[in-house]
PDB file of C-alpha atoms and ligand atoms in Angstrom:
ATOM      1  CA  MET A  21      -6.450   6.076  53.003  1.00  0.00           C
ATOM      2  CA  ASP A  22      -3.265   4.514  54.832  1.00  0.00           C
ATOM      3  CA  LEU A  23      -0.297   5.990  52.883  1.00  0.00           C
ATOM      4  CA  SER A  24       1.441   2.737  52.724  1.00  0.00           C
ATOM      5  CA  LEU A  25      -1.694   0.963  51.366  1.00  0.00           C
ATOM      6  CA  LYS A  26      -1.904   3.776  48.813  1.00  0.00           C
ATOM      7  CA  VAL A  27       1.850   3.311  47.449  1.00  0.00           C
ATOM      8  CA  ILE A  28       0.972  -0.463  47.387  1.00  0.00           C
ATOM      9  CA  MET A  29      -2.035   0.095  45.138  1.00  0.00           C
ATOM     10  CA  GLU A  30      -0.368   2.490  42.893  1.00  0.00           C
ATOM     11  CA  ASN A  31       2.535   0.097  42.374  1.00  0.00           C
ATOM     12  CA  LYS A  32       0.581  -2.665  42.049  1.00  0.00           C
ATOM     13  CA  LYS A  33       2.535  -5.047  39.704  1.00  0.00           C
ATOM     14  CA  ILE A  34       1.124  -6.332  36.350  1.00  0.00           C
ATOM     15  CA  VAL A  35       1.423 -10.091  36.714  1.00  0.00           C
ATOM     16  CA  ARG A  36      -0.174 -11.492  33.654  1.00  0.00           C
ATOM     17  CA  ASP A  37       1.091 -11.142  30.063  1.00  0.00           C
ATOM     18  CA  GLY A  38      -1.739 -11.598  27.516  1.00  0.00           C
ATOM     19  CA  HIS A  39      -0.234 -11.362  24.332  1.00  0.00           C
ATOM     20  CA  ILE A  40       3.127 -13.595  23.614  1.00  0.00           C
ATOM     21  CA  HIS A  41       4.238 -15.159  20.222  1.00  0.00           C
ATOM     22  CA  SER A  42       5.996 -18.410  19.553  1.00  0.00           C
ATOM     23  CA  PRO A  43       8.685 -20.198  17.453  1.00  0.00           C
ATOM     24  CA  TYR A  44       5.802 -20.760  14.972  1.00  0.00           C
ATOM     25  CA  CYS A  45       5.621 -17.076  13.925  1.00  0.00           C
ATOM     26  CA  PRO A  46       7.266 -16.541  10.738  1.00  0.00           C
ATOM     27  CA  HIS A  47       8.325 -13.094  11.402  1.00  0.00           C
ATOM     28  CA  GLY A  48       9.508 -13.970  14.809  1.00  0.00           C
ATOM     29  CA  THR A  49      12.426 -15.676  16.311  1.00  0.00           C
ATOM     30  CA  GLN A  50      13.150 -19.351  16.892  1.00  0.00           C
ATOM     31  CA  ASP A  51      13.262 -18.859  20.912  1.00  0.00           C
ATOM     32  CA  SER A  52      11.629 -21.851  22.305  1.00  0.00           C
ATOM     33  CA  PHE A  53       8.403 -21.901  24.596  1.00  0.00           C
ATOM     34  CA  ASP A  54      10.822 -22.989  27.620  1.00  0.00           C
ATOM     35  CA  MET A  55      12.529 -19.486  27.025  1.00  0.00           C
ATOM     36  CA  TYR A  56       9.454 -17.563  26.880  1.00  0.00           C
ATOM     37  CA  VAL A  57       8.019 -19.334  30.088  1.00  0.00           C
ATOM     38  CA  GLU A  58      11.389 -18.801  31.918  1.00  0.00           C
ATOM     39  CA  LYS A  59      11.473 -15.319  31.328  1.00  0.00           C
ATOM     40  CA  ALA A  60       7.977 -14.984  32.291  1.00  0.00           C
ATOM     41  CA  LEU A  61       9.197 -16.619  35.811  1.00  0.00           C
ATOM     42  CA  ILE A  62      12.066 -14.147  36.042  1.00  0.00           C
ATOM     43  CA  GLU A  63       9.593 -11.322  35.393  1.00  0.00           C
ATOM     44  CA  GLY A  64       7.525 -12.664  38.400  1.00  0.00           C
ATOM     45  CA  LEU A  65       4.538 -13.219  35.971  1.00  0.00           C
ATOM     46  CA  GLU A  66       1.690 -15.407  37.423  1.00  0.00           C
ATOM     47  CA  GLU A  67      -0.337 -16.048  34.211  1.00  0.00           C
ATOM     48  CA  ILE A  68       0.656 -15.645  30.336  1.00  0.00           C
ATOM     49  CA  THR A  69      -1.187 -16.325  27.177  1.00  0.00           C
ATOM     50  CA  PHE A  70       0.577 -17.624  23.910  1.00  0.00           C
ATOM     51  CA  THR A  71      -1.258 -15.799  21.226  1.00  0.00           C
ATOM     52  CA  GLU A  72       0.243 -17.111  17.771  1.00  0.00           C
ATOM     53  CA  HIS A  73      -1.455 -15.772  14.740  1.00  0.00           C
ATOM     54  CA  MET A  74      -4.098 -17.571  13.528  1.00  0.00           C
ATOM     55  CA  PRO A  75      -3.844 -18.953  10.033  1.00  0.00           C
ATOM     56  CA  PHE A  76      -5.566 -16.909   7.154  1.00  0.00           C
ATOM     57  CA  PRO A  77      -8.440 -18.684   5.762  1.00  0.00           C
ATOM     58  CA  CYS A  78      -7.339 -17.700   2.161  1.00  0.00           C
ATOM     59  CA  TYR A  79      -5.007 -15.501   0.432  1.00  0.00           C
ATOM     60  CA  PHE A  80      -6.538 -11.835   0.030  1.00  0.00           C
ATOM     61  CA  ILE A  81      -3.535  -9.918  -1.071  1.00  0.00           C
ATOM     62  CA  ASP A  82      -1.536 -10.479  -4.397  1.00  0.00           C
ATOM     63  CA  ASP A  83       1.917 -10.817  -2.610  1.00  0.00           C
ATOM     64  CA  LYS A  84       1.500 -14.234  -1.301  1.00  0.00           C
ATOM     65  CA  ALA A  85       5.074 -14.483   0.124  1.00  0.00           C
ATOM     66  CA  PHE A  86       4.265 -11.444   2.300  1.00  0.00           C
ATOM     67  CA  GLN A  87       1.200 -12.842   3.524  1.00  0.00           C
ATOM     68  CA  ASP A  88       2.906 -16.221   4.471  1.00  0.00           C
ATOM     69  CA  GLU A  89       5.180 -14.069   6.532  1.00  0.00           C
ATOM     70  CA  CYS A  90       2.227 -12.666   8.439  1.00  0.00           C
ATOM     71  CA  ALA A  91       0.873 -15.830   9.975  1.00  0.00           C
ATOM     72  CA  PRO A  92       1.739 -19.602  10.183  1.00  0.00           C
ATOM     73  CA  ASN A  93       0.137 -22.199   8.185  1.00  0.00           C
ATOM     74  CA  PHE A  94      -2.417 -24.655   9.156  1.00  0.00           C
ATOM     75  CA  GLU A  95       0.053 -27.477   9.761  1.00  0.00           C
ATOM     76  CA  ALA A  96       2.442 -25.105  11.862  1.00  0.00           C
ATOM     77  CA  ILE A  97      -0.320 -23.998  14.077  1.00  0.00           C
ATOM     78  CA  ASN A  98      -1.417 -27.661  14.932  1.00  0.00           C
ATOM     79  CA  LYS A  99       2.129 -28.368  16.219  1.00  0.00           C
ATOM     80  CA  TYR A 100       1.770 -25.054  18.019  1.00  0.00           C
ATOM     81  CA  PHE A 101      -1.261 -26.253  19.784  1.00  0.00           C
ATOM     82  CA  LYS A 102       0.453 -29.454  20.893  1.00  0.00           C
ATOM     83  CA  ASP A 103       3.480 -27.647  22.010  1.00  0.00           C
ATOM     84  CA  VAL A 104       1.482 -25.092  24.145  1.00  0.00           C
ATOM     85  CA  GLU A 105      -0.431 -27.807  25.679  1.00  0.00           C
ATOM     86  CA  LYS A 106       2.967 -29.679  26.506  1.00  0.00           C
ATOM     87  CA  ILE A 107       4.411 -26.478  28.027  1.00  0.00           C
ATOM     88  CA  LYS A 108       1.192 -25.812  29.953  1.00  0.00           C
ATOM     89  CA  LEU A 109       1.673 -29.177  31.903  1.00  0.00           C
ATOM     90  CA  LYS A 110       5.370 -28.754  32.397  1.00  0.00           C
ATOM     91  CA  TYR A 111       4.994 -25.557  34.193  1.00  0.00           C
ATOM     92  CA  ALA A 112       1.570 -26.328  35.695  1.00  0.00           C
ATOM     93  CA  ASP A 113       2.657 -25.593  39.260  1.00  0.00           C
ATOM     94  CA  LYS A 114       4.732 -22.351  38.544  1.00  0.00           C
ATOM     95  CA  ILE A 115       2.560 -20.438  36.347  1.00  0.00           C
ATOM     96  CA  LYS A 116      -0.791 -20.290  34.552  1.00  0.00           C
ATOM     97  CA  ILE A 117      -0.249 -20.676  30.745  1.00  0.00           C
ATOM     98  CA  ASN A 118      -3.201 -19.957  28.528  1.00  0.00           C
ATOM     99  CA  ILE A 119      -3.551 -21.345  24.906  1.00  0.00           C
ATOM    100  CA  GLY A 120      -4.625 -18.525  22.583  1.00  0.00           C
ATOM    101  CA  LEU A 121      -4.516 -17.076  19.126  1.00  0.00           C
ATOM    102  CA  GLU A 122      -4.337 -13.574  17.735  1.00  0.00           C
ATOM    103  CA  VAL A 123      -6.945 -13.479  15.271  1.00  0.00           C
ATOM    104  CA  ASP A 124      -6.838 -11.060  12.283  1.00  0.00           C
ATOM    105  CA  PHE A 125      -9.932  -9.142  11.510  1.00  0.00           C
ATOM    106  CA  VAL A 126     -10.069  -9.012   7.648  1.00  0.00           C
ATOM    107  CA  GLU A 127     -13.002  -7.010   6.349  1.00  0.00           C
ATOM    108  CA  ALA A 128     -15.196  -8.891   4.059  1.00  0.00           C
ATOM    109  CA  TYR A 129     -13.810 -12.334   5.014  1.00  0.00           C
ATOM    110  CA  GLU A 130     -15.911 -12.607   8.353  1.00  0.00           C
ATOM    111  CA  GLU A 131     -17.673 -15.878   7.294  1.00  0.00           C
ATOM    112  CA  GLU A 132     -14.190 -17.388   6.299  1.00  0.00           C
ATOM    113  CA  THR A 133     -12.584 -16.144   9.415  1.00  0.00           C
ATOM    114  CA  LYS A 134     -15.386 -17.616  11.492  1.00  0.00           C
ATOM    115  CA  LYS A 135     -14.868 -21.027   9.816  1.00  0.00           C
ATOM    116  CA  VAL A 136     -11.374 -21.162  11.039  1.00  0.00           C
ATOM    117  CA  LEU A 137     -12.208 -19.917  14.429  1.00  0.00           C
ATOM    118  CA  ASN A 138     -14.801 -22.469  14.636  1.00  0.00           C
ATOM    119  CA  LEU A 139     -11.964 -25.135  13.885  1.00  0.00           C
ATOM    120  CA  TYR A 140      -9.803 -24.067  16.697  1.00  0.00           C
ATOM    121  CA  GLY A 141     -12.180 -22.522  19.024  1.00  0.00           C
ATOM    122  CA  PRO A 142     -12.738 -25.470  21.466  1.00  0.00           C
ATOM    123  CA  LYS A 143      -8.909 -25.392  22.356  1.00  0.00           C
ATOM    124  CA  LEU A 144      -8.944 -21.638  23.233  1.00  0.00           C
ATOM    125  CA  GLU A 145      -8.623 -20.529  26.559  1.00  0.00           C
ATOM    126  CA  ASP A 146      -7.977 -16.572  25.665  1.00  0.00           C
ATOM    127  CA  GLY A 147      -7.416 -14.668  22.393  1.00  0.00           C
ATOM    128  CA  LEU A 148      -6.989 -11.263  20.692  1.00  0.00           C
ATOM    129  CA  LEU A 149      -8.943  -9.796  17.714  1.00  0.00           C
ATOM    130  CA  SER A 150      -6.420  -7.301  15.815  1.00  0.00           C
ATOM    131  CA  VAL A 151      -6.966  -5.251  12.892  1.00  0.00           C
ATOM    132  CA  HIS A 152      -3.310  -5.203  10.920  1.00  0.00           C
ATOM    133  CA  PHE A 153      -5.029  -4.869   7.489  1.00  0.00           C
ATOM    134  CA  ILE A 154      -7.295  -2.014   6.315  1.00  0.00           C
ATOM    135  CA  LYS A 155      -9.446  -2.529   2.866  1.00  0.00           C
ATOM    136  CA  ILE A 156      -9.126   0.382   0.625  1.00  0.00           C
ATOM    137  CA  ASP A 157     -11.366  -0.179  -2.352  1.00  0.00           C
ATOM    138  CA  ASP A 158     -10.458  -3.629  -3.551  1.00  0.00           C
ATOM    139  CA  GLN A 159      -6.947  -3.609  -1.889  1.00  0.00           C
ATOM    140  CA  TYR A 160      -5.994  -4.705   1.427  1.00  0.00           C
ATOM    141  CA  VAL A 161      -2.882  -2.857   2.970  1.00  0.00           C
ATOM    142  CA  ALA A 162      -0.974  -3.868   5.990  1.00  0.00           C
ATOM    143  CA  ILE A 163      -0.367  -0.684   8.087  1.00  0.00           C
ATOM    144  CA  ASP A 164       2.161  -1.831  10.631  1.00  0.00           C
ATOM    145  CA  GLY A 165       4.846  -1.921   8.020  1.00  0.00           C
ATOM    146  CA  ARG A 166       6.328   1.544   6.437  1.00  0.00           C
ATOM    147  CA  ASP A 167       5.425   0.386   2.885  1.00  0.00           C
ATOM    148  CA  GLY A 168       1.926  -0.418   3.769  1.00  0.00           C
ATOM    149  CA  PHE A 169       1.335   2.853   5.819  1.00  0.00           C
ATOM    150  CA  GLU A 170       2.748   5.067   3.030  1.00  0.00           C
ATOM    151  CA  GLN A 171       0.703   3.315   0.478  1.00  0.00           C
ATOM    152  CA  ALA A 172      -2.524   3.658   2.606  1.00  0.00           C
ATOM    153  CA  LEU A 173      -1.570   7.485   2.561  1.00  0.00           C
ATOM    154  CA  ASN A 174      -1.134   7.629  -1.166  1.00  0.00           C
ATOM    155  CA  LEU A 175      -4.437   5.931  -1.597  1.00  0.00           C
ATOM    156  CA  LEU A 176      -6.369   7.846   0.845  1.00  0.00           C
ATOM    157  CA  GLY A 177      -4.696  11.251   0.685  1.00  0.00           C
ATOM    158  CA  SER A 178      -3.927  12.262   4.287  1.00  0.00           C
ATOM    159  CA  ILE A 179      -2.869  10.712   7.685  1.00  0.00           C
ATOM    160  CA  ASP A 180      -6.387  11.938   9.057  1.00  0.00           C
ATOM    161  CA  LYS A 181      -8.097   9.486   6.636  1.00  0.00           C
ATOM    162  CA  VAL A 182      -5.629   6.780   7.197  1.00  0.00           C
ATOM    163  CA  TYR A 183      -6.607   6.996  11.095  1.00  0.00           C
ATOM    164  CA  ASP A 184     -10.279   7.217  10.040  1.00  0.00           C
ATOM    165  CA  LYS A 185     -10.111   4.188   7.896  1.00  0.00           C
ATOM    166  CA  TYR A 186      -8.211   2.129  10.715  1.00  0.00           C
ATOM    167  CA  TYR A 187     -10.698   3.014  13.351  1.00  0.00           C
ATOM    168  CA  GLU A 188     -13.565   2.353  11.099  1.00  0.00           C
ATOM    169  CA  THR A 189     -12.353  -0.870  10.211  1.00  0.00           C
ATOM    170  CA  LEU A 190     -11.757  -1.444  14.120  1.00  0.00           C
ATOM    171  CA  LEU A 191     -15.339  -0.532  14.795  1.00  0.00           C
ATOM    172  CA  ILE A 192     -16.561  -3.302  12.277  1.00  0.00           C
ATOM    173  CA  ALA A 193     -14.197  -5.556  13.929  1.00  0.00           C
ATOM    174  CA  ILE A 194     -15.742  -5.125  17.208  1.00  0.00           C
ATOM    175  CA  GLN A 195     -19.338  -5.361  15.959  1.00  0.00           C
ATOM    176  CA  SER A 196     -18.724  -8.066  13.556  1.00  0.00           C
ATOM    177  CA  ASP A 197     -20.241 -11.564  13.889  1.00  0.00           C
ATOM    178  CA  LEU A 198     -17.303 -14.377  14.158  1.00  0.00           C
ATOM    179  CA  GLY A 199     -19.329 -16.700  15.839  1.00  0.00           C
ATOM    180  CA  PRO A 200     -18.988 -18.069  19.381  1.00  0.00           C
ATOM    181  CA  TYR A 201     -15.117 -18.187  19.591  1.00  0.00           C
ATOM    182  CA  LYS A 202     -14.549 -14.696  18.739  1.00  0.00           C
ATOM    183  CA  PRO A 203     -11.985 -13.362  20.959  1.00  0.00           C
ATOM    184  CA  LYS A 204     -13.011 -10.615  23.714  1.00  0.00           C
ATOM    185  CA  ARG A 205      -9.894  -8.608  23.523  1.00  0.00           C
ATOM    186  CA  ILE A 206      -9.027  -6.101  21.103  1.00  0.00           C
ATOM    187  CA  GLY A 207      -5.205  -6.468  20.166  1.00  0.00           C
ATOM    188  CA  HIS A 208      -3.071  -3.166  20.048  1.00  0.00           C
ATOM    189  CA  PRO A 209      -6.175  -0.768  19.504  1.00  0.00           C
ATOM    190  CA  ASN A 210      -3.799   1.985  18.854  1.00  0.00           C
ATOM    191  CA  LEU A 211      -1.558   0.357  16.156  1.00  0.00           C
ATOM    192  CA  ILE A 212      -2.306   3.109  13.654  1.00  0.00           C
ATOM    193  CA  ARG A 213       0.099   5.256  15.786  1.00  0.00           C
ATOM    194  CA  ILE A 214       3.177   2.942  14.803  1.00  0.00           C
ATOM    195  CA  PHE A 215       4.646   5.737  12.748  1.00  0.00           C
ATOM    196  CA  ASN A 216       3.283   8.772  14.581  1.00  0.00           C
ATOM    197  CA  LYS A 217       6.902  10.159  14.886  1.00  0.00           C
ATOM    198  CA  LEU A 218       7.111  10.100  10.939  1.00  0.00           C
ATOM    199  CA  TYR A 219       3.776  11.282  10.287  1.00  0.00           C
ATOM    200  CA  PRO A 220       2.479  13.176  13.162  1.00  0.00           C
ATOM    201  CA  LEU A 221      -1.186  13.734  13.933  1.00  0.00           C
ATOM    202  CA  GLU A 222      -3.410  14.861  16.727  1.00  0.00           C
ATOM    203  CA  TYR A 223      -6.283  12.885  15.771  1.00  0.00           C
ATOM    204  CA  LYS A 224      -9.666  14.983  16.479  1.00  0.00           C
ATOM    205  CA  ASN A 225     -12.312  12.367  15.552  1.00  0.00           C
ATOM    206  CA  TYR A 226     -13.324  11.986  19.045  1.00  0.00           C
ATOM    207  CA  GLU A 227     -16.769  10.863  17.930  1.00  0.00           C
ATOM    208  CA  LEU A 228     -15.687   7.891  16.196  1.00  0.00           C
ATOM    209  CA  LEU A 229     -13.090   6.885  19.176  1.00  0.00           C
ATOM    210  CA  GLU A 230     -15.898   7.222  21.554  1.00  0.00           C
ATOM    211  CA  LYS A 231     -18.313   4.898  19.377  1.00  0.00           C
ATOM    212  CA  ILE A 232     -15.440   2.271  19.631  1.00  0.00           C
ATOM    213  CA  VAL A 233     -15.171   2.358  23.255  1.00  0.00           C
ATOM    214  CA  ARG A 234     -18.985   2.476  23.866  1.00  0.00           C
ATOM    215  CA  GLU A 235     -19.278  -0.625  21.523  1.00  0.00           C
ATOM    216  CA  LEU A 236     -16.305  -2.315  23.646  1.00  0.00           C
ATOM    217  CA  LYS A 237     -18.125  -1.488  26.898  1.00  0.00           C
ATOM    218  CA  ASN A 238     -21.519  -2.759  25.632  1.00  0.00           C
ATOM    219  CA  ARG A 239     -20.043  -6.144  24.609  1.00  0.00           C
ATOM    220  CA  ASN A 240     -17.899  -6.230  27.705  1.00  0.00           C
ATOM    221  CA  TYR A 241     -14.708  -6.489  25.736  1.00  0.00           C
ATOM    222  CA  GLU A 242     -11.100  -5.964  26.978  1.00  0.00           C
ATOM    223  CA  VAL A 243      -8.244  -3.838  25.487  1.00  0.00           C
ATOM    224  CA  ASP A 244      -4.736  -5.400  24.966  1.00  0.00           C
ATOM    225  CA  VAL A 245      -2.538  -2.755  26.463  1.00  0.00           C
ATOM    226  CA  ASN A 246       0.522  -3.282  24.061  1.00  0.00           C
ATOM    227  CA  THR A 247       3.776  -2.291  25.060  1.00  0.00           C
ATOM    228  CA  ALA A 248       5.408  -3.412  21.544  1.00  0.00           C
ATOM    229  CA  GLY A 249       4.959   0.209  20.283  1.00  0.00           C
ATOM    230  CA  LEU A 250       7.697   1.419  22.783  1.00  0.00           C
ATOM    231  CA  ARG A 251      10.103  -0.672  21.081  1.00  0.00           C
ATOM    232  CA  LYS A 252       9.249   0.706  17.431  1.00  0.00           C
ATOM    233  CA  PRO A 253      11.542   3.277  16.460  1.00  0.00           C
ATOM    234  CA  TYR A 254       8.885   5.793  15.014  1.00  0.00           C
ATOM    235  CA  CYS A 255       6.250   5.035  17.756  1.00  0.00           C
ATOM    236  CA  GLY A 256       7.600   5.166  21.287  1.00  0.00           C
ATOM    237  CA  GLU A 257       4.497   4.880  22.822  1.00  0.00           C
ATOM    238  CA  ILE A 258       2.115   1.998  24.197  1.00  0.00           C
ATOM    239  CA  TYR A 259      -0.991   1.188  21.843  1.00  0.00           C
ATOM    240  CA  VAL A 260      -3.397   2.302  24.228  1.00  0.00           C
ATOM    241  CA  ALA A 261      -2.618   6.072  24.202  1.00  0.00           C
ATOM    242  CA  ASP A 262      -3.846   9.681  23.782  1.00  0.00           C
ATOM    243  CA  ALA A 263      -7.525  10.341  23.501  1.00  0.00           C
ATOM    244  CA  PHE A 264      -8.344   6.753  23.159  1.00  0.00           C
ATOM    245  CA  LYS A 265      -6.695   6.023  26.450  1.00  0.00           C
ATOM    246  CA  GLU A 266      -8.785   8.779  28.183  1.00  0.00           C
ATOM    247  CA  LEU A 267     -11.846   7.173  26.944  1.00  0.00           C
ATOM    248  CA  VAL A 268     -10.870   3.709  27.969  1.00  0.00           C
ATOM    249  CA  ASN A 269     -10.500   4.944  31.369  1.00  0.00           C
ATOM    250  CA  LYS A 270     -13.605   7.039  31.339  1.00  0.00           C
ATOM    251  CA  TYR A 271     -15.590   4.044  30.498  1.00  0.00           C
ATOM    252  CA  ALA A 272     -13.528   1.756  32.540  1.00  0.00           C
ATOM    253  CA  ILE A 273     -12.676  -0.738  30.040  1.00  0.00           C
ATOM    254  CA  LYS A 274     -10.659  -3.703  31.255  1.00  0.00           C
ATOM    255  CA  LYS A 275      -7.167  -3.540  30.420  1.00  0.00           C
ATOM    256  CA  VAL A 276      -4.903  -6.482  29.781  1.00  0.00           C
ATOM    257  CA  TYR A 277      -1.295  -6.027  29.663  1.00  0.00           C
ATOM    258  CA  GLY A 278       0.415  -7.537  26.424  1.00  0.00           C
ATOM    259  CA  SER A 279       4.095  -7.570  25.433  1.00  0.00           C
ATOM    260  CA  ASP A 280       3.652  -8.701  21.945  1.00  0.00           C
ATOM    261  CA  SER A 281       6.928 -10.834  22.134  1.00  0.00           C
ATOM    262  CA  HIS A 282       8.479 -12.298  19.361  1.00  0.00           C
ATOM    263  CA  THR A 283      11.504 -13.094  21.437  1.00  0.00           C
ATOM    264  CA  ALA A 284      11.858 -14.542  24.862  1.00  0.00           C
ATOM    265  CA  LYS A 285      13.575 -11.486  26.231  1.00  0.00           C
ATOM    266  CA  ASP A 286      10.507  -9.188  25.705  1.00  0.00           C
ATOM    267  CA  VAL A 287       8.086 -11.126  27.837  1.00  0.00           C
ATOM    268  CA  GLY A 288       6.478  -8.718  30.388  1.00  0.00           C
ATOM    269  CA  ARG A 289       8.836  -5.854  29.220  1.00  0.00           C
ATOM    270  CA  ASP A 290       7.628  -2.277  30.409  1.00  0.00           C
ATOM    271  CA  PHE A 291       4.716  -3.361  32.237  1.00  0.00           C
ATOM    272  CA  ASP A 292       5.835  -0.738  34.790  1.00  0.00           C
ATOM    273  CA  LYS A 293       4.874   1.985  32.221  1.00  0.00           C
ATOM    274  CA  GLU A 294       1.464   3.277  31.361  1.00  0.00           C
TER     275      GLU A 294
HETATM  276 ZN1   ZN B   5       3.539 -11.468  14.769  1.00  0.00          ZN
HETATM  277 ZN1   ZN B   6      -0.605  -8.063  16.264  1.00  0.00          ZN
END
């Protein structure tokens, strides 16, 4: 191959950010839609998706205040859709903007989730299905906060078991029936590594990881190559990493980069890293 062509191919710039939040995220910033889009233009992106958290169908944890911080309510998400439709038109000749949602997979609430998805589905152009909560007996634990991770560790007894539980939940999510609007891209599939510097583990359950990746392949799903992990103090890596990343490459699963921005300055961030 011509050397200059090879260099161009290896340096192929990522021009799509498939995971961006908005001023409606309760744990995000007030940065406006315009600020997010302007940053995307500065980064030279050609396509972005706003993927605000979809409202939960109901309360499934006792700490309602905490759950309210995780996702906007129904009223806010209606405003979100209106705003994204406006910003899409405003920048139509400059960048492709997709309307999306990040849908939480909550084990045992599949039917309820499907109902909410059916409500918004006709508006969706793109989206993510993510696991943030794992179900341990009758409790749901958010593993992307330190308290939640440590609670899971106490309940399950070892880091290994916490990883197993996370990946088992991810497999159930991929196989779940969430109806015709179920997102085709799995959000930050290695999120469980968020505290890997505090709780190091070389995960060895390749069989489970391969099952997940085979299931992704069979369904023609994509993965969110999520750069937010690089910004987390105890993570320092992208959320498609390690043995999982090797399998994603081996099975040629389609990758879509996502910054998981909750502030405009993070749009397109670290897309030159792998
Ligand atoms: Zn968020
Ligand atoms: Zn997420």
